[in-house]
CSV table of C-alpha atoms and ligand atoms in Angstrom, one decimal:
chain,number,residue,atom,x,y,z
A,1,UNK,CA,-2.3,-29.3,30.7
A,2,UNK,CA,-5.4,-28.7,28.7
A,3,UNK,CA,-5.7,-25.3,27.1
A,4,UNK,CA,-8.4,-23.0,28.5
A,5,UNK,CA,-10.5,-21.7,25.6
A,6,UNK,CA,-12.6,-18.6,25.4
A,7,UNK,CA,-16.3,-19.4,25.0
A,8,UNK,CA,-16.9,-16.6,22.4
A,9,UNK,CA,-14.5,-15.2,19.9
A,10,UNK,CA,-14.5,-12.5,17.2
A,11,UNK,CA,-13.2,-13.0,13.7
A,12,UNK,CA,-10.4,-10.5,13.0
A,13,UNK,CA,-11.4,-10.5,9.3
A,14,UNK,CA,-15.2,-10.1,9.2
A,15,UNK,CA,-15.8,-9.3,13.0
A,16,UNK,CA,-18.4,-12.0,13.2
A,17,UNK,CA,-18.8,-13.2,16.8
A,18,UNK,CA,-19.1,-16.9,17.2
A,19,UNK,CA,-18.9,-19.8,19.8
A,20,UNK,CA,-15.7,-21.8,19.8
A,21,UNK,CA,-17.6,-25.0,19.0
A,22,UNK,CA,-18.7,-23.5,15.6
A,23,UNK,CA,-15.1,-22.8,14.4
A,24,UNK,CA,-14.4,-24.6,11.1
A,25,UNK,CA,-11.4,-26.6,10.2
A,26,UNK,CA,-9.4,-26.4,7.0
A,27,UNK,CA,-9.2,-29.7,5.1
A,28,UNK,CA,-5.7,-30.9,4.2
A,29,UNK,CA,-6.4,-33.8,1.9
A,30,UNK,CA,-5.4,-32.6,-1.7
A,31,UNK,CA,-8.8,-33.8,-3.1
A,32,UNK,CA,-10.7,-31.4,-0.9
A,33,UNK,CA,-10.2,-28.2,-2.9
A,34,UNK,CA,-12.7,-25.6,-3.7
A,35,UNK,CA,-14.4,-23.6,-1.0
A,36,UNK,CA,-17.7,-21.8,-1.8
A,37,UNK,CA,-16.9,-18.7,0.2
A,38,UNK,CA,-13.2,-18.4,-0.9
A,39,UNK,CA,-12.0,-19.8,-4.2
A,40,UNK,CA,-11.7,-23.0,-6.3
A,41,UNK,CA,-8.0,-23.2,-5.2
A,42,UNK,CA,-8.7,-22.9,-1.5
A,43,UNK,CA,-9.0,-26.0,0.7
A,44,UNK,CA,-12.5,-26.8,1.9
A,45,UNK,CA,-13.6,-25.5,5.3
A,46,UNK,CA,-15.7,-28.0,7.3
A,47,UNK,CA,-17.3,-28.6,10.7
A,48,UNK,CA,-15.6,-31.8,11.9
A,49,UNK,CA,-17.2,-34.9,13.4
A,50,UNK,CA,-14.0,-37.0,13.9
A,51,UNK,CA,-10.9,-36.0,15.8
A,52,UNK,CA,-7.5,-37.6,16.6
A,53,UNK,CA,-6.8,-38.4,20.2
A,54,UNK,CA,-4.7,-35.2,20.3
A,55,UNK,CA,-7.8,-33.3,19.5
A,56,UNK,CA,-7.1,-32.4,15.8
A,57,UNK,CA,-10.0,-32.7,13.3
A,58,UNK,CA,-9.9,-35.4,10.6
A,59,UNK,CA,-11.3,-34.4,7.2
A,60,UNK,CA,-13.7,-36.5,5.1
A,61,UNK,CA,-10.8,-38.1,3.3
A,62,UNK,CA,-9.1,-39.1,6.5
A,63,UNK,CA,-6.3,-36.5,6.7
A,64,UNK,CA,-5.4,-34.8,9.9
A,65,UNK,CA,-6.0,-31.0,10.0
A,66,UNK,CA,-4.3,-28.3,11.9
A,67,UNK,CA,-5.7,-24.9,10.9
A,68,UNK,CA,-9.0,-23.2,11.8
A,69,UNK,CA,-11.3,-20.9,10.0
A,70,UNK,CA,-14.2,-18.5,10.7
A,71,UNK,CA,-17.7,-19.9,10.1
A,72,UNK,CA,-18.7,-16.8,8.2
A,73,UNK,CA,-15.9,-15.6,6.0
A,74,UNK,CA,-13.9,-18.9,6.1
A,75,UNK,CA,-10.6,-17.0,6.5
A,76,UNK,CA,-8.0,-18.4,8.9
A,77,UNK,CA,-8.3,-18.0,12.6
A,78,UNK,CA,-4.9,-18.3,14.5
A,79,UNK,CA,-5.1,-20.8,17.4
A,80,UNK,CA,-4.1,-18.1,19.9
A,81,UNK,CA,-7.3,-16.3,19.2
A,82,UNK,CA,-9.2,-19.1,20.9
A,83,UNK,CA,-7.3,-18.7,24.1
A,84,UNK,CA,-6.7,-14.9,24.6
A,85,UNK,CA,-8.9,-11.8,24.2
A,86,UNK,CA,-8.3,-9.6,21.2
A,87,UNK,CA,-7.9,-5.8,21.3
A,88,UNK,CA,-8.5,-4.0,18.0
A,89,UNK,CA,-6.7,-0.7,17.3
A,90,UNK,CA,-7.5,1.0,14.0
A,91,UNK,CA,-5.3,3.4,12.2
A,92,UNK,CA,-6.9,6.1,10.1
A,93,UNK,CA,-5.6,9.0,8.1
A,94,UNK,CA,-5.6,10.7,4.7
A,95,UNK,CA,-3.6,9.1,1.8
A,96,UNK,CA,0.2,9.6,2.2
A,97,UNK,CA,-0.2,10.8,5.8
A,98,UNK,CA,2.4,8.2,6.8
A,99,UNK,CA,0.2,5.3,8.2
A,100,UNK,CA,2.2,2.5,6.6
A,101,UNK,CA,5.6,3.9,7.6
A,102,UNK,CA,4.3,4.5,11.2
A,103,UNK,CA,2.9,1.0,11.5
A,104,UNK,CA,6.1,-0.6,10.1
A,105,UNK,CA,8.4,1.4,12.4
A,106,UNK,CA,6.1,0.7,15.3
A,107,UNK,CA,5.9,-3.0,14.8
A,108,UNK,CA,9.7,-3.2,14.5
A,109,UNK,CA,10.4,-1.1,17.6
A,110,UNK,CA,7.8,-3.0,19.7
A,111,UNK,CA,9.6,-6.2,18.8
A,112,UNK,CA,12.9,-4.7,20.0
A,113,UNK,CA,11.8,-2.6,22.9
A,114,UNK,CA,8.9,-4.4,24.6
A,115,UNK,CA,11.2,-7.3,25.7
A,116,UNK,CA,14.1,-5.1,26.9
A,117,UNK,CA,12.2,-2.3,28.7
A,118,UNK,CA,8.8,-3.8,29.5
A,119,UNK,CA,9.5,-7.6,30.0
A,120,UNK,CA,6.8,-8.3,27.5
A,121,UNK,CA,7.1,-10.7,24.6
A,122,UNK,CA,5.7,-9.3,21.4
A,123,UNK,CA,5.4,-11.8,18.6
A,124,UNK,CA,3.4,-12.6,15.4
A,125,UNK,CA,0.1,-14.3,16.4
A,126,UNK,CA,-0.5,-15.0,12.7
A,127,UNK,CA,2.6,-14.9,10.5
A,128,UNK,CA,0.5,-15.4,7.4
A,129,UNK,CA,-1.7,-12.4,8.1
A,130,UNK,CA,1.3,-10.3,9.1
A,131,UNK,CA,3.4,-11.0,6.1
A,132,UNK,CA,2.9,-7.6,4.4
A,133,UNK,CA,4.0,-5.8,7.5
A,134,UNK,CA,7.0,-8.2,8.1
A,135,UNK,CA,8.2,-7.6,4.6
A,136,UNK,CA,7.9,-3.8,5.1
A,137,UNK,CA,9.9,-4.1,8.3
A,138,UNK,CA,12.5,-6.1,6.3
A,139,UNK,CA,12.6,-3.3,3.7
A,140,UNK,CA,13.3,-0.5,6.2
A,141,UNK,CA,15.2,-2.1,9.0
A,142,UNK,CA,17.0,-5.2,7.7
A,143,UNK,CA,18.8,-4.1,4.6
A,144,UNK,CA,22.0,-5.9,3.8
A,145,UNK,CA,23.2,-2.7,2.1
A,146,UNK,CA,22.7,0.2,4.6
A,147,UNK,CA,23.3,2.8,1.9
A,148,UNK,CA,20.4,1.5,-0.2
A,149,UNK,CA,17.5,3.9,-0.9
A,150,UNK,CA,14.4,2.3,0.5
A,151,UNK,CA,10.6,3.0,0.4
A,152,UNK,CA,7.3,1.2,1.1
A,153,UNK,CA,4.8,0.3,-1.6
A,154,UNK,CA,1.6,2.2,-1.3
A,155,UNK,CA,-1.2,0.3,0.5
A,156,UNK,CA,-3.5,-1.0,-2.1
A,157,UNK,CA,-7.3,-0.5,-1.9
A,158,UNK,CA,-7.5,-4.1,-3.0
A,159,UNK,CA,-5.0,-6.8,-3.5
A,160,UNK,CA,-2.3,-7.9,-1.1
A,161,UNK,CA,-3.7,-6.0,1.9
A,162,UNK,CA,-7.2,-7.2,1.4
A,163,UNK,CA,-8.8,-10.7,1.2
A,164,UNK,CA,-11.7,-11.2,-1.2
A,165,UNK,CA,-14.5,-13.5,0.0
A,166,UNK,CA,-18.1,-14.2,-1.0
A,167,UNK,CA,-20.2,-13.6,2.1
A,168,UNK,CA,-23.2,-13.7,-0.3
A,169,UNK,CA,-22.9,-16.1,-3.3
A,170,UNK,CA,-21.6,-14.2,-6.3
A,171,UNK,CA,-20.9,-11.0,-4.4
A,172,UNK,CA,-17.3,-10.3,-3.8
A,173,UNK,CA,-16.4,-8.5,-0.5
A,174,UNK,CA,-13.0,-7.1,0.3
A,175,UNK,CA,-11.9,-7.5,3.9
A,176,UNK,CA,-8.8,-5.7,5.3
A,177,UNK,CA,-6.1,-8.0,6.5
A,178,UNK,CA,-5.5,-7.7,10.2
A,179,UNK,CA,-2.0,-7.6,11.7
A,180,UNK,CA,-2.1,-9.8,14.8
A,181,UNK,CA,0.4,-9.9,17.6
A,182,UNK,CA,0.6,-11.6,20.9
A,183,UNK,CA,1.7,-9.6,24.0
A,184,UNK,CA,2.7,-11.8,26.9
A,185,UNK,CA,4.6,-11.0,30.1
A,186,UNK,CA,8.0,-12.8,30.2
A,187,UNK,CA,9.5,-14.6,33.2
A,188,UNK,CA,11.1,-11.3,34.3
A,189,UNK,CA,7.8,-9.4,34.4
A,190,UNK,CA,6.5,-8.5,37.9
A,191,UNK,CA,3.3,-10.3,37.0
A,192,UNK,CA,5.0,-13.3,35.4
A,193,UNK,CA,2.8,-15.7,37.4
A,194,UNK,CA,-0.3,-14.2,35.9
A,195,UNK,CA,1.2,-14.4,32.3
A,196,UNK,CA,-1.5,-16.6,30.9
A,197,UNK,CA,-4.3,-14.5,32.1
A,198,UNK,CA,-2.6,-11.3,31.0
A,199,UNK,CA,-1.8,-12.4,27.5
A,200,UNK,CA,-3.7,-10.5,24.8
A,201,UNK,CA,-3.8,-10.4,21.1
A,202,UNK,CA,-3.4,-7.0,19.5
A,203,UNK,CA,-5.1,-6.6,16.2
A,204,UNK,CA,-4.2,-3.7,14.0
A,205,UNK,CA,-5.5,-2.5,10.6
A,206,UNK,CA,-3.7,-0.3,8.1
A,207,UNK,CA,-6.4,1.3,6.1
A,208,UNK,CA,-5.8,2.7,2.6
A,209,UNK,CA,-6.5,6.4,3.2
A,210,UNK,CA,-8.8,6.5,0.1
A,211,UNK,CA,-11.4,4.5,2.1
A,212,UNK,CA,-12.0,7.6,4.3
A,213,UNK,CA,-12.3,10.2,1.7
A,214,UNK,CA,-16.0,11.1,1.8
A,215,UNK,CA,-18.0,9.4,-1.0
A,216,UNK,CA,-15.3,6.9,-1.6
A,217,UNK,CA,-17.4,3.9,-0.6
A,218,UNK,CA,-20.8,3.0,0.8
A,219,UNK,CA,-20.8,3.7,4.5
A,220,UNK,CA,-22.0,0.2,5.0
A,221,UNK,CA,-19.1,-1.4,3.3
A,222,UNK,CA,-17.4,-3.8,5.6
A,223,UNK,CA,-13.9,-2.4,5.0
A,224,UNK,CA,-14.2,0.0,7.9
A,225,UNK,CA,-16.5,-1.8,10.3
A,226,UNK,CA,-13.6,-2.6,12.6
A,227,UNK,CA,-13.6,1.0,13.6
A,228,UNK,CA,-16.6,0.5,15.8
A,229,UNK,CA,-15.0,-2.4,17.5
A,230,UNK,CA,-11.7,-0.6,18.1
A,231,UNK,CA,-10.6,0.0,21.7
A,232,UNK,CA,-8.5,2.9,20.6
A,233,UNK,CA,-8.7,4.9,17.4
A,234,UNK,CA,-5.5,6.3,16.1
A,235,UNK,CA,-5.8,9.2,13.7
A,236,UNK,CA,-2.7,10.0,11.8
A,237,UNK,CA,-2.4,13.8,11.2
A,238,UNK,CA,0.2,14.9,8.7
A,239,UNK,CA,1.2,18.6,9.1
A,240,UNK,CA,2.9,18.6,5.7
A,241,UNK,CA,-0.5,18.2,4.0
A,242,UNK,CA,-1.7,21.5,5.3
A,243,UNK,CA,-0.8,24.8,3.5
A,244,UNK,CA,-0.6,26.8,6.8
A,245,UNK,CA,1.8,24.3,8.3
A,246,UNK,CA,3.9,24.3,5.1
A,247,UNK,CA,4.1,28.1,5.3
A,248,UNK,CA,5.2,28.0,8.9
A,249,UNK,CA,7.9,25.4,8.0
A,250,UNK,CA,9.4,27.2,5.1
A,251,UNK,CA,13.1,27.7,5.7
A,252,UNK,CA,13.0,25.3,8.7
A,253,UNK,CA,13.1,22.1,6.7
A,254,UNK,CA,14.1,21.0,3.2
A,255,UNK,CA,11.8,18.0,3.1
A,256,UNK,CA,10.5,17.5,-0.4
A,257,UNK,CA,7.0,16.9,1.0
A,258,UNK,CA,6.7,20.6,1.9
A,259,UNK,CA,6.9,21.5,-1.8
A,260,UNK,CA,4.4,19.0,-3.0
A,261,UNK,CA,1.5,21.4,-3.5
A,262,UNK,CA,-0.9,18.9,-5.1
A,263,UNK,CA,-1.4,17.1,-1.8
A,264,UNK,CA,-3.9,19.0,0.2
A,265,UNK,CA,-6.4,16.8,2.0
A,266,UNK,CA,-8.9,18.2,4.5
A,267,UNK,CA,-7.9,16.1,7.5
A,268,UNK,CA,-10.7,17.4,9.6
A,269,UNK,CA,-13.2,16.1,7.1
A,270,UNK,CA,-11.6,12.7,7.1
A,271,UNK,CA,-11.6,12.6,10.9
A,272,UNK,CA,-15.3,13.5,11.0
A,273,UNK,CA,-16.0,10.9,8.4
A,274,UNK,CA,-14.2,8.3,10.5
A,275,UNK,CA,-16.3,9.4,13.6
A,276,UNK,CA,-19.6,9.1,11.7
A,277,UNK,CA,-18.7,5.6,10.6
A,278,UNK,CA,-17.9,4.6,14.1
A,279,UNK,CA,-21.3,6.0,15.2
A,280,UNK,CA,-23.1,4.3,12.4
A,281,UNK,CA,-21.6,0.9,13.0
A,282,UNK,CA,-22.1,1.1,16.7
A,283,UNK,CA,-25.6,2.5,16.5
A,284,UNK,CA,-24.8,5.8,18.2
A,285,UNK,CA,-26.6,9.1,17.8
A,286,UNK,CA,-24.9,11.5,15.4
A,287,UNK,CA,-24.0,14.1,18.1
A,288,UNK,CA,-22.6,11.7,20.7
A,289,UNK,CA,-18.9,11.7,21.4
A,290,UNK,CA,-17.1,8.4,20.8
A,291,UNK,CA,-16.6,6.2,23.8
A,292,UNK,CA,-13.1,5.0,22.9
A,293,UNK,CA,-10.0,7.1,23.4
A,294,UNK,CA,-8.8,8.9,20.3
A,295,UNK,CA,-5.0,9.3,19.8
A,296,UNK,CA,-4.0,11.9,17.3
A,297,UNK,CA,-0.6,10.7,16.0
A,298,UNK,CA,1.0,13.8,14.6
A,299,UNK,CA,3.5,12.4,12.1
A,300,UNK,CA,6.7,13.4,10.4
A,301,UNK,CA,7.9,15.2,13.6
A,302,UNK,CA,11.4,15.1,12.1
A,303,UNK,CA,10.2,18.0,9.9
A,304,UNK,CA,8.4,20.1,12.4
A,305,UNK,CA,10.0,19.3,15.8
A,306,UNK,CA,11.4,22.9,15.9
A,307,UNK,CA,7.8,24.2,16.5
A,308,UNK,CA,7.9,22.5,19.9
A,309,UNK,CA,11.1,24.1,21.4
A,310,UNK,CA,12.4,22.7,24.6
A,311,UNK,CA,10.6,19.4,24.3
A,312,UNK,CA,12.5,16.2,23.8
A,313,UNK,CA,10.3,14.2,21.4
A,314,UNK,CA,13.1,12.0,20.2
A,315,UNK,CA,14.1,9.7,23.1
A,316,UNK,CA,11.3,7.4,24.4
A,317,UNK,CA,9.7,8.5,27.7
A,318,UNK,CA,10.2,5.1,29.4
A,319,UNK,CA,11.9,3.8,32.4
A,320,UNK,CA,12.4,0.4,34.1
A,321,UNK,CA,11.1,-0.2,37.6
A,322,UNK,CA,13.2,-3.1,39.0
A,323,UNK,CA,11.8,-4.7,42.1
A,324,UNK,CA,13.7,-6.2,45.0
A,325,UNK,CA,12.6,-9.7,44.0
A,326,UNK,CA,14.1,-9.2,40.5
A,327,UNK,CA,10.8,-8.6,38.8
A,328,UNK,CA,10.7,-5.9,36.1
A,329,UNK,CA,7.9,-3.4,35.2
A,330,UNK,CA,8.4,-1.1,32.3
A,331,UNK,CA,7.1,2.4,33.1
A,332,UNK,CA,5.8,5.1,30.8
A,333,UNK,CA,6.3,8.7,31.9
A,334,UNK,CA,2.7,9.7,31.6
A,335,UNK,CA,3.2,13.2,32.9
A,336,UNK,CA,5.7,13.9,30.1
A,337,UNK,CA,3.5,12.4,27.4
A,338,UNK,CA,0.5,14.4,28.6
A,339,UNK,CA,2.5,17.6,28.8
A,340,UNK,CA,3.7,17.1,25.2
A,341,UNK,CA,0.1,16.3,24.2
A,342,UNK,CA,-1.1,19.6,25.7
A,343,UNK,CA,1.6,21.6,24.0
A,344,UNK,CA,1.0,19.9,20.7
A,345,UNK,CA,-2.8,20.5,21.0
A,346,UNK,CA,-2.1,24.2,21.6
A,347,UNK,CA,0.2,24.3,18.5
A,348,UNK,CA,-2.4,22.7,16.3
A,349,UNK,CA,-5.1,24.9,17.7
A,350,UNK,CA,-3.1,27.9,16.6
A,351,UNK,CA,-2.3,26.7,13.1
A,352,UNK,CA,-5.2,24.3,12.2
A,353,UNK,CA,-8.0,25.3,14.6
A,354,UNK,CA,-10.8,23.6,12.7
A,355,UNK,CA,-9.0,20.3,13.0
A,356,UNK,CA,-8.7,20.7,16.8
A,357,UNK,CA,-12.4,21.6,17.0
A,358,UNK,CA,-13.2,18.5,15.0
A,359,UNK,CA,-11.2,16.4,17.4
A,360,UNK,CA,-13.0,18.0,20.4
A,361,UNK,CA,-16.3,17.2,18.8
A,362,UNK,CA,-15.4,13.6,18.2
A,363,UNK,CA,-14.0,12.2,21.4
A,364,UNK,CA,-14.0,12.7,25.1
A,365,UNK,CA,-10.6,11.3,25.7
A,366,UNK,CA,-7.9,12.6,23.4
A,367,UNK,CA,-4.1,12.3,23.4
A,368,UNK,CA,-1.8,14.1,20.9
A,369,UNK,CA,1.5,12.2,20.2
A,370,UNK,CA,4.3,13.5,18.0
A,371,UNK,CA,6.0,10.7,16.0
A,372,UNK,CA,8.5,10.3,13.3
A,373,UNK,CA,8.4,6.9,11.6
A,374,UNK,CA,11.7,7.6,9.9
A,375,UNK,CA,13.6,10.3,11.9
A,376,UNK,CA,14.8,11.5,8.5
A,377,UNK,CA,13.4,13.2,5.4
A,378,UNK,CA,12.9,11.2,2.3
A,379,UNK,CA,14.7,12.4,-0.9
A,380,UNK,CA,13.4,12.3,-4.4
A,381,UNK,CA,15.2,9.6,-6.3
A,382,UNK,CA,16.1,11.1,-9.7
A,383,UNK,CA,15.6,8.0,-11.8
A,384,UNK,CA,12.1,7.1,-10.5
A,385,UNK,CA,10.9,10.5,-9.1
A,386,UNK,CA,9.9,8.6,-5.9
A,387,UNK,CA,10.4,9.5,-2.3
A,388,UNK,CA,13.0,7.2,-0.7
A,389,UNK,CA,15.4,7.3,2.2
A,390,UNK,CA,18.7,5.8,3.0
A,391,UNK,CA,18.3,2.7,5.2
A,392,UNK,CA,21.2,3.6,7.5
A,393,UNK,CA,19.6,6.9,8.4
A,394,UNK,CA,16.2,5.6,9.5
A,395,UNK,CA,15.8,6.2,13.3
A,396,UNK,CA,12.2,6.5,14.4
A,397,UNK,CA,11.1,8.8,17.2
A,398,UNK,CA,8.3,8.0,19.7
A,399,UNK,CA,6.6,5.6,17.4
A,400,UNK,CA,5.7,3.1,20.2
A,401,UNK,CA,4.4,5.8,22.5
A,402,UNK,CA,0.7,5.7,21.2
A,403,UNK,CA,0.7,2.0,21.9
A,404,UNK,CA,2.6,1.8,25.2
A,405,UNK,CA,0.5,4.6,26.7
A,406,UNK,CA,-2.6,2.6,25.7
A,407,UNK,CA,-1.1,-0.6,27.2
A,408,UNK,CA,-0.6,1.3,30.5
A,409,UNK,CA,-4.4,1.7,30.6
A,410,UNK,CA,-5.0,-2.0,30.2
A,411,UNK,CA,-4.1,-3.2,33.6
A,412,UNK,CA,-1.0,-4.7,34.9
A,413,UNK,CA,1.4,-5.1,32.0
A,414,UNK,CA,2.8,-1.6,31.8
A,415,UNK,CA,3.2,0.9,34.6
A,416,UNK,CA,3.2,4.6,34.7
A,417,UNK,CA,4.8,7.4,36.7
A,418,UNK,CA,1.4,8.6,37.6
A,419,UNK,CA,0.9,5.8,40.1
A,420,UNK,CA,4.4,4.7,41.2
A,421,UNK,CA,2.9,2.8,44.2
A,422,UNK,CA,0.1,1.1,42.3
A,423,UNK,CA,-0.5,-2.5,43.4
A,424,UNK,CA,0.7,-4.6,40.5
A,425,UNK,CA,0.7,-7.9,42.3
A,426,UNK,CA,-2.8,-9.0,41.3
A,427,UNK,CA,-3.8,-10.1,37.9
A,428,UNK,CA,-6.8,-8.3,36.5
A,429,UNK,CA,-9.6,-10.0,34.8
A,430,UNK,CA,-9.3,-9.3,31.1
A,431,UNK,CA,-12.4,-7.5,30.0
A,432,UNK,CA,-14.0,-8.9,26.9
A,433,UNK,CA,-16.3,-6.0,26.2
B,1,GDP,N1,9.8,13.2,6.8
B,1,GDP,C1,9.1,12.1,7.0
B,1,GDP,N2,8.4,11.6,5.9
B,1,GDP,C2,7.7,10.5,6.2
B,1,GDP,C3,7.5,9.9,7.5
B,1,GDP,N3,6.7,8.8,7.4
B,1,GDP,C4,6.3,8.7,6.1
B,1,GDP,N4,6.9,9.7,5.4
B,1,GDP,C5,6.7,9.9,3.9
B,1,GDP,O1,5.3,10.0,3.7
B,1,GDP,C6,4.9,9.4,2.5
B,1,GDP,C7,3.6,8.6,2.7
B,1,GDP,O2,3.8,7.6,3.7
B,1,GDP,P1,2.9,6.3,3.8
B,1,GDP,O3,3.2,5.6,5.1
B,1,GDP,O4,3.0,5.4,2.5
B,1,GDP,O5,1.4,6.9,3.8
B,1,GDP,P2,0.0,6.2,3.9
B,1,GDP,O6,-0.6,6.4,2.6
B,1,GDP,O7,-0.7,7.0,5.0
B,1,GDP,O8,0.2,4.8,4.3
B,1,GDP,C8,6.1,8.5,2.1
B,1,GDP,O9,6.6,9.0,0.9
B,1,GDP,C9,7.2,8.7,3.2
B,1,GDP,O10,8.4,9.0,2.6
B,1,GDP,C10,8.2,10.5,8.6
B,1,GDP,O11,8.2,10.1,9.7
B,1,GDP,N5,9.0,11.6,8.2
B,2,MG,MG1,-0.4,3.1,3.4
B,3,ZN,ZN1,-14.8,-14.1,9.6
């Protein structure tokens, strides 16, 4: 069967939109080294004129090629991007708010839970691009020695999490590396027959928080342009960075982060900075609210859970709806998630009112989700002075909720308690807007 290709696609590195016939191929012959947009060591990218009978391009030295690249930034384009629509979700927050830990725990849990509860296969769409995240997952969740103290390296402003390209000759541009995953209904899913149509590529960016500190970079810098294309913006709010929260938590938790007085970022300002970049890149007036839903991911809930008494924010709010025909639809308890969101908003409005006002000014649709990427506090390692935690104690809370709630809005892949009788038999048309 011939693959059905999208007519237009968007590069996850530089967000250039292009037609599938303009996609470049990556030469494999060892003589064809040196690409003008990349480096002298990178294989040449080219527009092919010769193909094998199987449809693979042949480079000018006669070697068969497999891999594709973007016509603008020349970075790799995974094959799956030609077949399925991509959804961008951007994660923003101040430095050390917990973005990298959250993303790592979330990727790990989505891999484990989506299959079991939601009959969805979650896999790396581009293992090369995902390697930083995969190695972070390894670090936290796949340690041979469970008693080892583990930690994640800080996300660099440049380096391993960014690719350097020359979009203009002689002018280096850093592009953030996307994490790309394929989400596909499995044979058990109620909509298994529509699996090909329902398959989507999820594209996530872990931004170094410094990029969002006002004045840190030119607003036109491409590093944050994905924000405007994001279907859902996730803002990571870290209560331990706020002096008022720290005062409330004194005596309730011994987390060393509550004592680190140097860290005091104005999270409302970073949120407003994010919003102004979204407006700028999408050509919106400065006073207009953002069109995409905004999720406020309130992190490190292991430290402050006692401020939401009577609410279970540890066990996932999911259930499995098994149909008579054996089909499975994972269901998210939207009512519970929204009730927790309301209570959390009220708590923040009491302690950090200016942040909640900034949120209300920013977006029309807002959800507050408590998460703990680790379920446990880090401790200061004496020898290095660094914050680390014991691998065996890591047990994330609610980390997949911001994503699963979002998936439930997409169509027919995830159900919700709100509409138990919803018709899930038809496959929706994936919208490419
Ligand atoms: N108690 C607690 N600490 C966390 C949690 N997630 C991250 N941290 C700590 O927060 C610090 C910053 O996390 P990181 O993900 O690197 O922040 P980023 O700069 O936003 O990427 C690390 O030292 C972690 O130990 C959590 O869920 N609970
Ligand atoms: Mg980070
Ligand atoms: Zn590109």
